[in-house]
């Protein structure tokens, strides 16, 4: 029996590229302080909550003249939140830098996400352990979890575990919520004089952890290329059979970056953008009406097929739905311990919920198909987010469109035949082998995280910039986590959190999509990107996403 596929064997040999500065060696680096920072919003509140770590300077690494000697350090690492291709390489980069700095250094991996540090569940890495995971997808090396680190008790337990293992720094690899955890833990460790540092690494396929300093989160490149391959294949099928409208929901919990990037790579007939829906205050009916117009026009031209991309987070951006979901968040939290509610059947639950909503929300809630009502009431994640990956927005749209097209048919406006196929691309892309870009980027982020630790920094996010250039020209450094924070309502309370980066409607990426939409809708301009290439010419294997190219051209 084989234990590794041929591609697995070949990928293990891939040598990730590092920026010039990091390549020079961990003990040769010098740390250059750049400008001091402020929180993006709610400055005074964030400053008060993060009195010890607020306002630090951005840093960049350069190569110095001398080789320094690094003291012995034990570090712990946590994978947090949803899987993203390249997580294993972050750990590999961190491990290699730590061993390069001092062979006596140790790296511990906390098991199952942030709960691992609280419960003291860990492994110690060695060369053999790490080597088996180089350039592989997934987070199975130590597992992941979504535990929110925020209580005094959790912090105290984490401290005990760190003391036991003599750990002086913790690296949290995660998205916006997980790096909010990192910021809180960093602050607590400084406030309690523990001497333990905390560094974050920007992970999430969603691409919404970005700003002037963080050009992209890791995993976005691989996931979008994987979805683009699948969409391209479906486009070929649609164009061959010419009989189905394919509705493809694409993962990305909040912002539409993944959907937009996948659309730029494939040029479908319709790509909804959640941020636009919110900005234009579009109702569900309006969205359906706009889509029906395109479906009718294509039918007039004899085209009863097409491709629609639906961002996973759409439902939360439709103003009326956003309001409803926000009320449902509070209500489901309130009813969590209500045994009568918990034990009744769905239909009864719907009635109880409707009786507690205001008139408009109750009307909207009751008008939704039972499937969607039930999905809207499912458990929130530990951060209070509704689990949009489990809401079948694509099916809701299909159902509403079918009803509307029947009406339009009766009025003689629609002359076609509507047959649909619903798809959800999410888990297909989250654990793919990291692309060359993600393999290099992640390895650099991990290596760089140790550089930040070695300079005694805490409350920083590992940052590698200049990403549309070849890896050797990338710029390594760190960005204070408090710089990205603002106050938001979670579980009914205002909390400090890292602000999500949404699609900017006046930004270059959206403008590019907007300019081409009409053409894509009527004249099929499908692109077929094919599979991610790991070996071969650089123009095919080392391409960055279209988003990065447009944003940083
Ligand atoms: P992160 O923000 O943790 O990176 O989440 C990414 C993500 O893949 C989202 O796109 C998706 O909505 C969510 O995780 C699904 O998570 P889960 O599989 O835990 O339900």
XYZ file of C-alpha atoms and ligand atoms in Angstrom:
573
model
C 0.000 0.000 0.000
C 1.239 3.498 -0.862
C 1.490 6.014 1.976
C 2.132 9.100 -0.169
C 0.806 10.097 -3.598
C 3.393 11.061 -6.255
C 2.486 14.747 -5.844
C 2.830 14.497 -2.054
C 6.307 13.049 -2.485
C 7.356 15.760 -4.934
C 5.898 18.633 -2.892
C 7.805 17.539 0.218
C 10.995 18.369 -1.691
C 9.934 21.914 -2.663
C 12.226 24.531 -1.139
C 10.162 27.635 -0.249
C 11.689 30.990 -1.152
C 12.458 33.661 1.450
C 12.910 37.443 1.142
C 16.592 38.491 0.849
C 16.672 39.873 4.399
C 15.433 36.673 6.056
C 17.576 34.534 3.802
C 20.688 36.260 5.155
C 20.049 34.452 8.436
C 18.020 35.023 11.569
C 21.050 36.142 13.610
C 22.121 38.745 11.036
C 18.913 40.752 11.095
C 18.483 44.278 12.368
C 15.075 45.671 13.280
C 14.196 49.117 11.880
C 11.406 51.097 13.572
C 9.043 52.869 11.178
C 6.040 55.074 12.013
C 4.047 54.774 15.269
C 0.487 53.534 14.830
C -3.080 54.296 15.955
C -6.190 52.089 15.897
C -8.262 52.323 12.691
C -11.344 53.452 14.670
C -12.498 54.005 18.250
C -8.942 55.050 19.160
C -9.645 56.124 22.751
C -11.479 52.920 23.699
C -8.851 50.689 22.087
C -6.085 52.674 23.778
C -7.734 52.196 27.156
C -8.305 48.477 26.631
C -4.772 47.893 25.346
C -2.896 50.306 27.587
C 0.356 48.286 27.417
C 0.532 47.367 23.744
C -1.242 50.297 22.044
C 0.496 52.602 19.583
C 3.674 50.617 18.892
C 5.665 51.281 15.700
C 5.619 49.310 12.460
C 8.959 47.478 12.067
C 10.954 46.163 9.114
C 13.934 43.831 9.007
C 17.197 44.570 7.235
C 20.522 42.762 7.153
C 23.154 43.924 9.632
C 26.925 43.530 9.538
C 27.396 41.208 12.479
C 26.239 37.726 13.310
C 24.594 37.853 16.755
C 24.186 35.044 19.266
C 20.593 34.287 20.222
C 19.749 33.038 23.710
C 17.661 29.913 24.256
C 13.898 30.291 23.747
C 10.933 27.951 23.839
C 8.002 28.926 21.642
C 4.431 27.605 21.397
C 2.333 27.740 18.235
C -1.445 27.582 17.714
C -3.448 27.098 14.506
C -6.748 28.889 14.936
C -10.017 29.101 12.982
C -10.778 27.731 9.519
C -8.113 25.819 7.608
C -6.115 27.704 4.957
C -3.504 26.274 2.588
C 0.014 26.946 3.867
C -0.502 26.703 7.633
C 2.002 23.857 7.843
C 4.597 25.989 6.085
C 4.158 28.786 8.633
C 5.053 26.253 11.320
C 7.954 24.913 9.210
C 9.325 28.450 8.701
C 8.973 29.224 12.390
C 10.710 25.970 13.325
C 13.595 26.497 10.885
C 14.200 30.081 12.066
C 14.047 29.047 15.716
C 16.542 26.205 15.217
C 18.779 28.432 13.099
C 18.855 31.025 15.902
C 19.842 28.470 18.510
C 19.800 24.688 18.247
C 18.665 24.443 21.870
C 15.409 26.266 21.107
C 12.211 24.245 21.272
C 8.923 24.576 19.396
C 5.720 23.239 20.944
C 2.464 22.900 19.011
C -0.772 23.333 20.972
C -3.393 20.829 19.895
C -6.880 21.613 18.569
C -6.628 25.416 18.401
C -6.584 27.937 21.267
C -8.085 25.369 23.669
C -4.737 23.521 23.480
C -2.897 26.258 25.351
C -5.663 26.467 27.981
C -5.838 22.726 28.578
C -2.111 22.115 28.242
C -2.442 19.750 25.277
C 0.686 19.939 23.150
C 3.376 18.181 21.128
C 7.049 19.025 20.756
C 8.257 19.271 17.179
C 11.455 17.749 15.839
C 12.942 17.596 12.339
C 11.170 14.373 11.371
C 7.786 15.655 12.526
C 8.108 18.944 10.611
C 9.603 17.386 7.474
C 6.534 15.203 6.947
C 4.319 18.301 6.629
C 6.372 20.673 4.466
C 4.367 22.226 1.606
C 1.228 20.244 2.458
C -2.304 21.598 2.814
C -4.512 21.340 5.885
C -3.969 21.984 9.578
C -3.746 18.340 10.594
C -0.234 18.741 11.982
C -1.768 19.917 15.288
C -5.425 20.584 14.397
C -7.340 23.826 14.771
C -10.276 25.218 16.742
C -12.378 28.346 17.233
C -12.202 28.789 21.027
C -12.333 32.479 21.895
C -9.510 33.423 24.269
C -10.891 36.234 26.383
C -11.515 35.350 30.009
C -9.205 35.925 32.939
C -9.421 32.223 33.768
C -8.331 31.203 30.243
C -5.398 33.620 30.374
C -4.299 32.314 33.775
C -4.469 28.713 32.591
C -2.468 29.628 29.460
C 0.160 31.246 31.664
C 0.449 28.127 33.822
C 0.969 25.962 30.731
C 3.586 28.359 29.312
C 5.417 28.417 32.646
C 5.437 24.637 32.804
C 7.016 24.409 29.343
C 9.238 27.435 29.925
C 7.629 29.084 26.870
C 8.537 32.727 26.358
C 6.558 33.379 23.157
C 3.318 32.173 21.572
C 2.529 32.402 17.853
C -1.159 32.433 16.903
C -1.849 31.643 13.261
C -5.341 32.902 12.506
C -7.810 35.301 10.928
C -9.320 38.490 12.332
C -11.013 36.826 15.307
C -7.973 34.699 16.165
C -5.642 37.678 15.946
C -8.039 39.571 18.205
C -7.327 36.681 20.636
C -3.614 37.261 20.030
C -3.923 40.975 20.838
C -5.869 40.280 24.054
C -3.406 37.636 25.194
C -0.408 39.850 24.380
C -1.881 42.682 26.432
C -2.687 40.408 29.373
C 0.812 38.887 29.395
C 2.437 42.348 29.461
C -0.005 43.669 32.060
C 0.845 40.757 34.346
C 4.588 41.061 33.811
C 4.919 37.517 32.531
C 7.612 38.269 29.951
C 5.718 36.122 27.439
C 5.389 37.542 23.931
C 2.545 36.935 21.466
C 2.871 37.191 17.678
C 0.074 36.671 15.119
C 0.239 35.408 11.528
C -2.383 36.548 8.958
C -4.348 33.473 7.910
C -7.711 33.144 6.175
C -8.832 32.100 2.740
C -11.457 34.871 3.078
C -8.849 37.531 2.270
C -10.479 39.993 4.666
C -7.533 40.360 7.024
C -5.685 43.001 5.061
C -4.773 46.672 5.190
C -2.009 49.023 4.031
C 0.555 46.830 5.753
C -0.892 43.345 5.218
C -1.345 42.891 1.469
C -3.104 39.530 1.684
C -3.799 36.778 4.181
C -2.344 33.381 3.374
C -4.527 30.726 1.792
C -6.432 33.217 -0.383
C -4.158 32.525 -3.351
C -4.552 28.738 -3.297
C -8.245 28.673 -2.390
C -9.257 31.126 -5.124
C -7.175 29.268 -7.714
C -8.860 26.010 -6.701
C -12.366 27.516 -6.923
C -11.485 29.175 -10.244
C -10.461 25.806 -11.669
C -13.815 24.291 -10.610
C -15.831 27.251 -11.910
C -13.956 27.088 -15.212
C -14.832 23.397 -15.510
C -18.508 24.131 -14.835
C -18.458 26.961 -17.382
C -17.169 24.512 -19.984
C -19.971 22.141 -19.078
C -22.613 24.869 -19.180
C -21.309 26.052 -22.523
C -21.394 22.491 -23.861
C -24.790 21.343 -22.577
C -26.417 24.805 -22.713
C -29.223 23.697 -20.411
C -28.487 24.753 -16.818
C -28.129 27.894 -14.820
C -25.407 27.096 -12.279
C -25.577 28.981 -8.978
C -22.238 28.692 -7.216
C -21.896 29.889 -3.650
C -18.259 30.605 -2.863
C -16.787 30.507 0.627
C -15.718 33.677 2.351
C -17.688 34.394 5.486
C -18.078 38.112 5.300
C -16.321 40.040 2.541
C -16.692 39.094 -1.144
C -12.946 38.986 -1.925
C -12.946 35.254 -2.723
C -15.994 35.484 -5.001
C -14.625 38.561 -6.805
C -11.164 37.035 -7.303
C -12.707 33.792 -8.585
C -14.868 35.877 -10.952
C -11.885 37.857 -12.240
C -10.151 34.570 -12.990
C -13.155 33.003 -14.767
C -15.472 35.778 -16.071
C -18.895 34.270 -15.218
C -22.228 35.786 -16.369
C -23.116 37.179 -12.947
C -21.062 37.773 -9.811
C -22.956 39.244 -6.871
C -20.907 41.443 -4.551
C -22.205 41.643 -0.976
C -20.653 45.031 -0.281
C -22.432 46.527 -3.308
C -25.752 45.072 -2.178
C -25.274 46.702 1.211
C -24.124 50.052 -0.191
C -27.059 50.237 -2.625
C -29.408 49.048 0.154
C -30.755 46.341 -2.146
C -33.550 44.099 -0.916
C -33.698 40.370 -1.658
C -36.454 41.101 -4.179
C -34.328 43.694 -5.954
C -31.404 41.287 -6.276
C -33.758 38.670 -7.708
C -35.314 41.217 -10.079
C -31.881 42.255 -11.444
C -30.859 38.652 -11.986
C -34.170 37.841 -13.679
C -33.570 40.694 -16.148
C -30.316 39.037 -17.256
C -31.909 35.574 -17.373
C -34.782 36.935 -19.523
C -32.440 38.760 -21.910
C -30.248 35.704 -22.364
C -33.363 33.594 -22.986
C -34.386 36.017 -25.741
C -31.023 35.241 -27.363
C -31.691 31.526 -27.015
C -29.378 31.097 -24.031
C -31.055 29.200 -21.226
C -27.874 28.679 -19.298
C -25.396 30.692 -17.330
C -23.097 30.947 -14.347
C -23.865 32.928 -11.180
C -21.346 33.433 -8.393
C -22.825 34.100 -4.970
C -20.523 35.190 -2.134
C -21.071 33.113 0.991
C -21.655 36.160 3.176
C -24.282 37.767 0.896
C -27.228 37.134 3.202
C -25.703 39.207 6.015
C -25.199 42.199 3.710
C -28.771 42.520 2.473
C -29.890 45.346 4.788
C -33.253 43.780 5.724
C -31.558 40.416 6.355
C -28.720 42.035 8.290
C -31.213 43.578 10.648
C -33.044 40.279 11.008
C -29.801 38.325 11.612
C -28.666 40.826 14.220
C -31.972 40.402 16.114
C -31.704 36.611 15.709
C -28.128 36.693 17.111
C -29.391 38.346 20.294
C -32.487 36.112 20.486
C -30.654 32.811 19.957
C -28.149 33.888 22.630
C -31.009 34.733 24.983
C -32.810 31.433 24.284
C -29.688 29.284 24.635
C -30.614 28.159 28.128
C -34.411 28.187 27.619
C -35.285 24.500 27.821
C -38.836 24.878 26.489
C -37.524 26.568 23.346
C -34.642 24.132 22.915
C -36.926 21.093 23.099
C -39.733 22.097 20.694
C -39.850 21.183 17.004
C -38.677 23.590 14.285
C -42.156 24.884 13.362
C -42.785 25.807 17.022
C -39.354 27.424 17.253
C -40.180 29.607 14.243
C -43.378 30.781 15.956
C -41.605 31.559 19.243
C -38.893 33.469 17.399
C -41.407 35.405 15.280
C -43.356 36.384 18.407
C -40.198 37.960 19.847
C -39.174 39.855 16.695
C -40.494 43.281 15.726
C -43.229 43.368 13.077
C -41.010 43.835 9.993
C -38.462 41.239 11.023
C -41.179 38.748 11.970
C -42.811 39.208 8.554
C -39.513 38.729 6.718
C -38.527 35.744 8.860
C -41.843 33.975 8.278
C -41.685 34.655 4.524
C -38.437 32.669 4.173
C -38.431 28.988 3.158
C -38.381 26.639 6.196
C -34.890 25.430 5.253
C -33.458 28.959 5.412
C -35.353 29.770 8.653
C -33.837 26.692 10.289
C -30.367 27.518 8.956
C -30.607 31.075 10.310
C -31.304 29.669 13.779
C -28.324 27.307 13.853
C -25.631 27.755 16.521
C -23.376 30.809 16.250
C -19.608 30.229 16.295
C -17.743 31.031 19.553
C -17.153 34.577 18.272
C -20.904 35.171 17.863
C -20.893 34.926 14.047
C -23.762 33.317 12.193
C -22.372 30.279 10.294
C -22.976 31.463 6.736
C -21.324 28.386 5.234
C -24.402 26.496 6.454
C -27.000 28.876 4.966
C -27.945 27.845 1.453
C -28.287 31.320 -0.035
C -27.819 29.895 -3.528
C -30.958 27.771 -3.026
C -32.912 30.702 -1.605
C -32.062 32.729 -4.721
C -32.967 29.861 -7.040
C -36.343 29.418 -5.362
C -37.145 33.132 -5.517
C -35.951 33.412 -9.123
C -38.050 30.449 -10.203
C -41.161 32.006 -8.647
C -40.464 35.373 -10.279
C -39.723 33.831 -13.696
C -43.062 32.005 -13.571
C -44.782 35.362 -13.023
C -42.769 36.906 -15.870
C -43.706 33.981 -18.105
C -47.389 34.607 -17.389
C -46.845 38.260 -18.345
C -45.136 37.129 -21.562
C -41.817 38.718 -20.583
C -39.858 35.482 -20.068
C -39.631 33.146 -23.022
C -37.080 30.640 -21.744
C -36.804 27.486 -19.675
C -35.153 27.706 -16.284
C -33.291 24.622 -15.015
C -30.920 25.109 -12.143
C -27.945 23.470 -10.446
C -26.741 24.618 -7.031
C -23.127 24.280 -5.859
C -21.154 25.344 -2.832
C -17.388 25.614 -3.181
C -15.745 26.004 0.194
C -14.175 22.961 1.727
C -12.854 21.959 -1.720
C -10.302 24.779 -1.547
C -9.420 25.234 2.114
C -6.958 22.369 2.367
C -5.465 22.156 -1.118
C -1.681 21.846 -1.471
C -0.462 25.427 -1.075
C 0.365 27.089 -4.389
C 4.009 28.098 -4.835
C 2.996 31.598 -3.735
C 1.344 30.382 -0.523
C 4.147 27.882 0.150
C 6.736 30.720 -0.076
C 4.598 33.354 1.649
C 3.677 31.092 4.572
C 7.211 29.875 5.103
C 8.368 33.516 5.121
C 5.600 34.549 7.552
C 6.609 31.792 9.974
C 10.332 32.510 9.685
C 9.596 36.205 10.151
C 7.413 35.514 13.218
C 10.496 34.149 14.955
C 12.481 37.245 13.933
C 9.838 39.370 15.708
C 10.132 37.139 18.779
C 13.922 37.351 18.702
C 13.707 41.148 18.871
C 11.499 40.913 21.967
C 8.368 42.264 20.258
C 4.831 41.424 21.331
C 1.330 42.234 20.084
C 2.567 42.191 16.457
C 1.304 40.540 13.301
C 4.000 38.978 11.113
C 4.052 40.936 7.852
C 5.652 40.238 4.473
C 5.036 42.907 1.812
C 5.805 43.761 -1.824
C 4.190 40.498 -2.814
C 3.716 41.062 -6.531
C 7.507 41.097 -6.846
C 9.644 37.921 -6.742
C 10.078 36.520 -3.216
C 13.633 37.788 -2.823
C 12.319 41.378 -3.044
C 9.636 40.846 -0.398
C 9.882 43.087 2.679
C 9.653 41.356 6.064
C 8.568 43.051 9.285
C 5.767 43.443 11.802
C 2.571 45.430 12.297
C 1.091 46.188 15.750
C -2.206 44.330 16.163
C -3.898 47.237 17.946
C -3.521 49.267 14.743
C -6.162 47.091 13.064
C -8.736 47.200 15.850
C -12.104 48.846 16.439
C -15.172 48.234 18.613
C -17.969 45.967 17.345
C -21.060 44.306 18.802
C -20.572 40.605 19.570
C -23.046 38.448 21.504
C -24.933 41.656 22.264
C -21.882 43.466 23.764
C -19.371 45.979 22.351
C -15.954 44.265 22.062
C -12.545 45.219 20.628
C -11.982 43.279 17.399
C -9.766 43.445 14.331
C -11.672 45.264 11.595
C -12.535 43.156 8.578
C -11.371 44.505 5.219
C -14.348 44.544 2.871
C -14.397 45.121 -0.892
C -14.081 48.856 -1.531
C -16.609 49.976 -4.112
C -14.371 52.860 -5.157
C -11.341 50.556 -5.267
C -9.565 49.380 -8.408
C -10.617 45.744 -8.061
C -14.366 46.377 -7.902
C -14.117 48.966 -10.692
C -12.456 46.382 -12.925
C -15.262 43.903 -12.286
C -17.946 46.555 -12.721
C -16.540 47.638 -16.079
C -16.785 44.126 -17.492
C -20.044 42.911 -15.974
C -22.382 43.723 -18.847
C -20.130 42.111 -21.383
C -19.804 38.967 -19.252
C -23.572 38.814 -18.653
C -24.620 38.666 -22.294
C -21.611 37.536 -24.318
C -20.004 34.500 -22.765
C -16.430 35.461 -22.033
C -15.655 32.450 -19.891
C -12.040 31.782 -18.917
C -10.861 28.289 -18.012
C -7.938 28.680 -15.612
C -7.282 24.951 -15.113
C -5.598 23.451 -12.073
C -2.953 25.114 -9.918
C 0.450 24.305 -11.387
C 3.203 23.480 -8.928
C 5.933 22.687 -11.464
C 6.713 24.266 -14.810
C 7.231 27.744 -16.250
C 7.175 30.574 -13.728
C 4.521 32.503 -15.733
C 2.092 29.679 -14.975
C 3.283 28.468 -11.575
C 4.145 31.667 -9.720
C 1.294 33.987 -10.716
C -0.200 36.049 -7.889
C -3.971 36.604 -7.666
C -5.611 39.123 -9.997
C -6.644 41.099 -6.884
C -3.019 41.563 -5.789
C -1.957 42.446 -9.322
C -4.663 45.111 -9.653
C -4.230 46.506 -6.152
C -0.456 46.772 -6.268
C 0.228 47.326 -9.965
P -11.495 31.971 9.185
O -11.966 33.375 9.279
O -11.360 31.301 10.491
O -10.258 31.859 8.362
O -12.650 31.164 8.426
C -12.626 30.842 7.102
C -13.842 30.058 6.695
O -13.426 29.120 5.722
C -14.998 30.901 6.145
O -14.810 31.209 4.795
C -16.178 30.021 6.398
O -17.382 30.743 6.468
C -15.849 29.415 7.713
O -14.434 29.343 7.775
C -16.441 28.049 7.908
O -15.960 27.546 9.094
P -16.393 26.160 9.697
O -15.938 25.106 8.748
O -15.684 26.115 11.005
O -17.870 26.184 9.827
